[in-house]
Coordinates of C-alpha atoms in Angstrom, one line a residue:
Chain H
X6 CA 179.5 146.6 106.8
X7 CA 178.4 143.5 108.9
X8 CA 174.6 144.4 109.8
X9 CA 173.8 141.3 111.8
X10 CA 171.8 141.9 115.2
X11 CA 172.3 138.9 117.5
X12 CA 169.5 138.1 120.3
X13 CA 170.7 139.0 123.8
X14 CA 167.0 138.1 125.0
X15 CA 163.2 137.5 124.2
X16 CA 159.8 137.9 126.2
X17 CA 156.7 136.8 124.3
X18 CA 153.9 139.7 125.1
X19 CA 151.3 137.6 123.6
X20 CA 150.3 134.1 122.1
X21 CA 147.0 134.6 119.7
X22 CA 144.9 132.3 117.4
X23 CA 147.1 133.8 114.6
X24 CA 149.4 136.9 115.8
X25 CA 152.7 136.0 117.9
X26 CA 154.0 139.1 119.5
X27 CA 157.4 139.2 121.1
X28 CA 159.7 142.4 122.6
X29 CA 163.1 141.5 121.6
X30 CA 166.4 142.9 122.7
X31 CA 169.5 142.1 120.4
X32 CA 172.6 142.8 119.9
X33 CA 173.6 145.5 117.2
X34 CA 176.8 145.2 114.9
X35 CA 178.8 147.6 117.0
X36 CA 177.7 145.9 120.2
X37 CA 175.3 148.1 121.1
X38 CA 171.9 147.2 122.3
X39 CA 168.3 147.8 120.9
X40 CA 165.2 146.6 121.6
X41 CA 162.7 145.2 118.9
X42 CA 159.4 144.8 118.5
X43 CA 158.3 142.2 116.6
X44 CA 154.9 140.1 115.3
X45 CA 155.2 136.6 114.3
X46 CA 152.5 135.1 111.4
X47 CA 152.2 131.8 109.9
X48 CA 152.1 133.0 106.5
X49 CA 150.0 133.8 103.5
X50 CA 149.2 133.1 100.3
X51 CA 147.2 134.8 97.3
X52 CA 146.3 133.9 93.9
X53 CA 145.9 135.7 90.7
X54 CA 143.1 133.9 88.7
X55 CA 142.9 134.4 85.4
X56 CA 139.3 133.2 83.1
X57 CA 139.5 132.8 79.6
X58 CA 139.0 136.8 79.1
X59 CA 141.7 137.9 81.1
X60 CA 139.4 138.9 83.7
X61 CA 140.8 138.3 87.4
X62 CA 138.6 137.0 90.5
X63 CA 138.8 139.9 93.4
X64 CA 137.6 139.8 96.5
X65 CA 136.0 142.7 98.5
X66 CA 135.6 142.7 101.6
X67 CA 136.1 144.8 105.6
X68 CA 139.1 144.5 106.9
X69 CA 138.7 145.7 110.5
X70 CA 142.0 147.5 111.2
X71 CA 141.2 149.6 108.8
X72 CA 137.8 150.1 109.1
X73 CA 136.9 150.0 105.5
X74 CA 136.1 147.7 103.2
X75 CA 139.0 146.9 100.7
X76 CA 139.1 145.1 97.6
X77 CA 141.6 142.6 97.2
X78 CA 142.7 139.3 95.1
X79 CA 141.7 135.8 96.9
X80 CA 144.0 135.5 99.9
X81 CA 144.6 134.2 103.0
X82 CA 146.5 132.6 105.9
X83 CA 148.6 129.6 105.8
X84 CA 147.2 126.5 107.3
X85 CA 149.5 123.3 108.6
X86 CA 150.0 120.6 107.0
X87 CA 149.6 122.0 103.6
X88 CA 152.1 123.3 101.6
X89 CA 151.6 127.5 100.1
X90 CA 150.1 125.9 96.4
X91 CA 147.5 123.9 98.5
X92 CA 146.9 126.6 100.2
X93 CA 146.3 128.8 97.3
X94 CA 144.0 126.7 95.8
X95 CA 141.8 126.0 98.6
X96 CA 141.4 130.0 99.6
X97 CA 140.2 130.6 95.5
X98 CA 138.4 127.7 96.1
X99 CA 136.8 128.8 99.5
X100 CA 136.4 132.6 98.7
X101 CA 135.4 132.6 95.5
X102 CA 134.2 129.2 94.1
X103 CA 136.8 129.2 90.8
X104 CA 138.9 126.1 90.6
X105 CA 142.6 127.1 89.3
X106 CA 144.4 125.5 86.9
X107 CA 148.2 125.9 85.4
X108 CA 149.0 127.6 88.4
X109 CA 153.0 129.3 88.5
X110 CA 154.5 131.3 91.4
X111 CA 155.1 134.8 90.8
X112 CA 157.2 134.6 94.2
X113 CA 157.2 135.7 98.3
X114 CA 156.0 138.9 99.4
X115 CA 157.5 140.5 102.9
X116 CA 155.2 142.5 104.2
X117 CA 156.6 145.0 105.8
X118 CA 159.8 143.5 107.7
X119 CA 160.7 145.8 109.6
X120 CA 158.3 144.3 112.2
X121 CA 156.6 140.9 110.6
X122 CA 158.3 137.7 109.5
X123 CA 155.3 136.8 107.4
X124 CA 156.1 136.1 104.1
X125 CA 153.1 135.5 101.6
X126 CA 153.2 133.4 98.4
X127 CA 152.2 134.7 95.5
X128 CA 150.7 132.4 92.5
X129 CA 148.8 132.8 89.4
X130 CA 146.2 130.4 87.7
X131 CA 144.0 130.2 85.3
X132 CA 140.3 129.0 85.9
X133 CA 138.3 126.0 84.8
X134 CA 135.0 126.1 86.5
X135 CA 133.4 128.3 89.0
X136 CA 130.9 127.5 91.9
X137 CA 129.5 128.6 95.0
X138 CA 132.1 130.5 97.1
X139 CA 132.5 128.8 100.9
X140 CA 134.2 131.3 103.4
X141 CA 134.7 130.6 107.1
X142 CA 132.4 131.5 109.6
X143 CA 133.5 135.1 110.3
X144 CA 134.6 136.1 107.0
X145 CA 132.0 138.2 104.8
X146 CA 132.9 139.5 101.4
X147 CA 131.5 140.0 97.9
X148 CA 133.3 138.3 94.6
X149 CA 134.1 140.8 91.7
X150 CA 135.4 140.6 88.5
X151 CA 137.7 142.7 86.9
X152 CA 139.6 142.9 83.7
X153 CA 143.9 142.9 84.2
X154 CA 144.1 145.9 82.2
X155 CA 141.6 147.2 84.5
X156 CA 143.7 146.2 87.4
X157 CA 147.0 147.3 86.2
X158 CA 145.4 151.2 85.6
X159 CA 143.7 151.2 89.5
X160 CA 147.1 149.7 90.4
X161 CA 148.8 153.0 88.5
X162 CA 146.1 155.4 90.0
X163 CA 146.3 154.1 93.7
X164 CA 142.9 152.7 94.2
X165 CA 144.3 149.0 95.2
X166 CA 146.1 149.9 98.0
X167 CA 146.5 145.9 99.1
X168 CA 150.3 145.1 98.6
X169 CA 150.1 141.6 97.7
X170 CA 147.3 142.6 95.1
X171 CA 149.3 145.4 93.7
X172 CA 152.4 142.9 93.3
X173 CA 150.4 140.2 91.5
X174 CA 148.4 141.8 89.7
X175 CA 151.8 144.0 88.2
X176 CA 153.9 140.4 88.0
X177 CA 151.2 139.1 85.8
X178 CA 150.4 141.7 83.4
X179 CA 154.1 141.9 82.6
X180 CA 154.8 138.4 82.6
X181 CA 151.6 137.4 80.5
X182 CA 152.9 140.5 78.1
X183 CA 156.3 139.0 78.2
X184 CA 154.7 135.3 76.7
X185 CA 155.6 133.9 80.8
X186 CA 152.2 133.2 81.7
Chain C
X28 CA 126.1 141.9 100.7
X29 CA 127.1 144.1 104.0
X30 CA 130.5 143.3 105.0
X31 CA 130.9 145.7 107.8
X32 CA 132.1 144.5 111.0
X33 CA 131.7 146.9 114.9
X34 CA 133.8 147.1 117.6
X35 CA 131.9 145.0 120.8
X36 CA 134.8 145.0 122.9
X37 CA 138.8 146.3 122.6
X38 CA 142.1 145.5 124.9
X39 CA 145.2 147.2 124.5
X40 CA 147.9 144.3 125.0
X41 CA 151.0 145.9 124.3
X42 CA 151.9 149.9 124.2
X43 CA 155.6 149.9 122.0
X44 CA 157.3 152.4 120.8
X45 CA 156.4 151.3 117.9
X46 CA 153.7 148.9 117.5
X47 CA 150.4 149.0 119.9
X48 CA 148.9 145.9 119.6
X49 CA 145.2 145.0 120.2
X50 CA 142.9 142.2 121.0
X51 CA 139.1 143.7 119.9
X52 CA 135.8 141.7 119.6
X53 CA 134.1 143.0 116.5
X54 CA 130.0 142.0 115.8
X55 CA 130.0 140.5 112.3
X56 CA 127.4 141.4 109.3
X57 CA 125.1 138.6 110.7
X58 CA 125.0 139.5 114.4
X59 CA 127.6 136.8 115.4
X60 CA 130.7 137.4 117.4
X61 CA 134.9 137.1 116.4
X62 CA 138.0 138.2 118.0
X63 CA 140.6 140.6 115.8
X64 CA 143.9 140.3 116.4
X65 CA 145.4 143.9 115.2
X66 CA 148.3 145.3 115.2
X67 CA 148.7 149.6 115.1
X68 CA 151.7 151.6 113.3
X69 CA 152.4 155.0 112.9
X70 CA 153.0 154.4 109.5
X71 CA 155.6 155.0 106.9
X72 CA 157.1 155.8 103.7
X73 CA 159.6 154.8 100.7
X74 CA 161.2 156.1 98.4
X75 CA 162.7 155.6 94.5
X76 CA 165.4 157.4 94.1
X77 CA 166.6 157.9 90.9
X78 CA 170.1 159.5 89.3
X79 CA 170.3 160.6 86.0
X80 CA 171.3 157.1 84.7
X81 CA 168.1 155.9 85.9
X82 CA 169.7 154.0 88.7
X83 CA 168.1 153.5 92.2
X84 CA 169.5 153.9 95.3
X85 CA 168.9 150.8 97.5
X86 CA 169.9 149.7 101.1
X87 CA 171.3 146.2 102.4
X88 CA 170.2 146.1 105.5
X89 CA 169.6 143.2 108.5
X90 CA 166.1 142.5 109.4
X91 CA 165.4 141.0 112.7
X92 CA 162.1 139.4 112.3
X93 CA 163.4 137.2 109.4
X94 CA 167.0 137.2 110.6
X95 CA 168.2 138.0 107.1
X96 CA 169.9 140.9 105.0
X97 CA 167.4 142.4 102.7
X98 CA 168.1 144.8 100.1
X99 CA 165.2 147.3 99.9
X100 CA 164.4 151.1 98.7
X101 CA 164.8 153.8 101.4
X102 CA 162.6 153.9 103.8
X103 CA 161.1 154.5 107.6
X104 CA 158.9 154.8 110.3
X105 CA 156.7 158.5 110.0
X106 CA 157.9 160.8 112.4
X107 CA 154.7 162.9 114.2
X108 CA 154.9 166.9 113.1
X109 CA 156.1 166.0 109.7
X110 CA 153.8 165.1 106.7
X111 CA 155.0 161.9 104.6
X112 CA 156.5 163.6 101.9
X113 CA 158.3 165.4 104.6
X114 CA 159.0 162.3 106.0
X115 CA 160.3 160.8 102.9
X116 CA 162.7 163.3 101.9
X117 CA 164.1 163.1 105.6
X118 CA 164.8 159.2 105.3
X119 CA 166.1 159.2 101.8
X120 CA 169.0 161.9 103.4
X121 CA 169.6 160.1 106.5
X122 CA 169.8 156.4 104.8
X123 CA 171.5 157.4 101.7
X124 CA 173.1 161.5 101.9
X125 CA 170.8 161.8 98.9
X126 CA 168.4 164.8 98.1
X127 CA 166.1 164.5 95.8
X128 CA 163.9 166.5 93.9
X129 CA 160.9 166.3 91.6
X130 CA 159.1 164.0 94.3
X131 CA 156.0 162.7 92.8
X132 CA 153.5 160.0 94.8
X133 CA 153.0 156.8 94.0
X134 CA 150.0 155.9 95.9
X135 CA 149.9 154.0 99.4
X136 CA 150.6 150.4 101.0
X137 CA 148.0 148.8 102.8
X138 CA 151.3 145.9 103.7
X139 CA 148.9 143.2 105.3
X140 CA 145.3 144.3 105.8
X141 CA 144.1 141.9 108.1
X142 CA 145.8 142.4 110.9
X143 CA 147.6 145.5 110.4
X144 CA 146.5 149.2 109.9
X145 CA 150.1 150.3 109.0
X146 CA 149.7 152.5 105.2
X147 CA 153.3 152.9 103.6
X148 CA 153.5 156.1 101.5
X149 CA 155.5 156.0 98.3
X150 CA 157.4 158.0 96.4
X151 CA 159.7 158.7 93.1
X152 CA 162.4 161.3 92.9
X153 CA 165.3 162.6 91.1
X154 CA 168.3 162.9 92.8
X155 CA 170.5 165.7 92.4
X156 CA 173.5 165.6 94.9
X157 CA 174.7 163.1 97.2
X158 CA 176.5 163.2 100.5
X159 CA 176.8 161.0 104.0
X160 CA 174.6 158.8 104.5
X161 CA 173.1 159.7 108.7
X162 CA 171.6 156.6 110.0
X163 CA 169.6 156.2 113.3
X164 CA 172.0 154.8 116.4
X165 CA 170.8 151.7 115.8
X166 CA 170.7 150.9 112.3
X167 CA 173.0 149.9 110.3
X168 CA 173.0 149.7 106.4
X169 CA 174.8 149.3 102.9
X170 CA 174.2 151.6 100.4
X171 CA 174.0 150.2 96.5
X172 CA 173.0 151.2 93.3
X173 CA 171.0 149.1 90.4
X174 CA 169.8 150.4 87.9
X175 CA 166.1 150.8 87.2
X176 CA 165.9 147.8 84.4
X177 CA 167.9 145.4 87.0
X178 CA 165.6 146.2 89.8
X179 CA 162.5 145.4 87.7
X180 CA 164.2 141.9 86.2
X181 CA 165.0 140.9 89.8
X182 CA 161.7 141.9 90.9
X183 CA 160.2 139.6 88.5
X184 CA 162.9 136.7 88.6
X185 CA 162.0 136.5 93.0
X186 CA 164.9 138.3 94.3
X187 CA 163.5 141.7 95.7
X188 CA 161.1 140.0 98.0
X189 CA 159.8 143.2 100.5
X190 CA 156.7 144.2 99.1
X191 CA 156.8 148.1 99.0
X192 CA 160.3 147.7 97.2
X193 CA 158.5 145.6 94.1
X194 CA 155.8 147.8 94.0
X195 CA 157.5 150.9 93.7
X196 CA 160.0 149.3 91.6
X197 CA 157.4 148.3 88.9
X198 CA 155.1 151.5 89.2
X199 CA 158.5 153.6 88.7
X200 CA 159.4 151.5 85.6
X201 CA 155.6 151.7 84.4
X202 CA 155.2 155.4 84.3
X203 CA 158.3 156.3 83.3
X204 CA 157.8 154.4 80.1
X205 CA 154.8 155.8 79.8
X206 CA 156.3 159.2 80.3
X207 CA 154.6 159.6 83.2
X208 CA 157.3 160.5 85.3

């Protein structure tokens, strides 16, 4: 069956520092129409960083729409003019002070695309050296350590509930057990 | 360090049937001022389906914000009056005519916590019979069937890229080899 939805028109609701939100009306496959409601994001990018222990670098930190604080690997928005790796390395960098090395992808991540076209990049590294964590101006959060076995069992028992956290942290167990990483 | 963050200030932009989008300014840990861009969702749920081959149902359908096919597990929106489980059985019907049984949870999706407050509920299930599939008037889908080991392998090889698809892909693999399910 053809699924393709074609758009008939679009209205930008709202132009942000980050969020691009847009009501949408397309076309459906039988030539119906639908209206969709959609949010437009640069991009992301998160890194799974691995010392010589196996321990990985987490970040925890309040993430407002929420309301709680949530712990999470190293992560964040895509900035222009450098390409997803860059970008990787300069939010561990920023967030937690650990320079990455030997870094691989372990793939994109859609977030939930039934609404968002963000797609984050996933990578793993290990780490050489680790100084002072940098974050920007309004970002506040606390650096943790944790073993990947320890990861993979909160994983299991729900108490990561961050989906680009849950994927990495999964990816890397099974391909470091698999002789990938 | 204290990393909570308090509402100053909080617009509505956009009332959807869907998404509710809002523009708050939040007072950070150290008494300065930022803007949140956040996005609201009722929420929603997916499902793992699986027969007695250990195959998994999947759907192929067109998704608008990245103007692509994508092939992920069952899934939806939460509908109000119904609780997720609820929920889950009622999308796994309508996408795929399948019923399942032995539902047991596999935790919850924070898909992209710093903007969004959406949680995705997942699920595994057996399934038992299959009919017609009953999709909403404007969606349109293909049904397929991989089995469990192919989902994981094209999880890990890049080619299942919406996030609560890989997680509960990998979770399902995980505890069922460790009997767990």
């Amino acid at each position: 069956m053809n699924t393709t939805e074609i758009t008939a028109a679009s209205e930008e609701l709202f132009s942000g520092k980050i969020l691009h939100m847009f009501h949408d009306e397309v076309i459906l496959p039988d030539g119906g129409r639908a209206m969709r409601e959609i949010v437009r994001h640069p991009g992301g990018v998160c890194v799974a960083a691995l010392d010589d222990k196996n321990n990985l670098f987490f970040v925890r930190q309040f993430r407002y729409p929420y309301r709680e604080e949530v712990l999470e690997l190293p992560a964040g928005k895509l900035e222009k003019g450098m390409t997803p790796l860059e970008n990787g390395k300069r939010e561990l960098l920023e967030e937690t002070g650990a320079e990455g090395y030997s870094y691989i992808s372990l793939g994109q991540v859609y977030p939930s695309p039934g609404y968002t076209d963000e797609i984050i990049h996933l990578y793993a590294c290990r780490v050489s050296s680790v100084g002072e964590s940098r974050p920007d101006f309004d970002e506040f959060l606390n650096v943790e350590k944790l073993s990947l076995d320890k990861a993979v069992e909160m994983v299991l028992n729900n108490q990561l509930p961050d989906a680009k956290t849950q994927i990495a942290v999964l990816k890397t167990k099974l391909l470091l057990d698999s002789g990938k990483i």
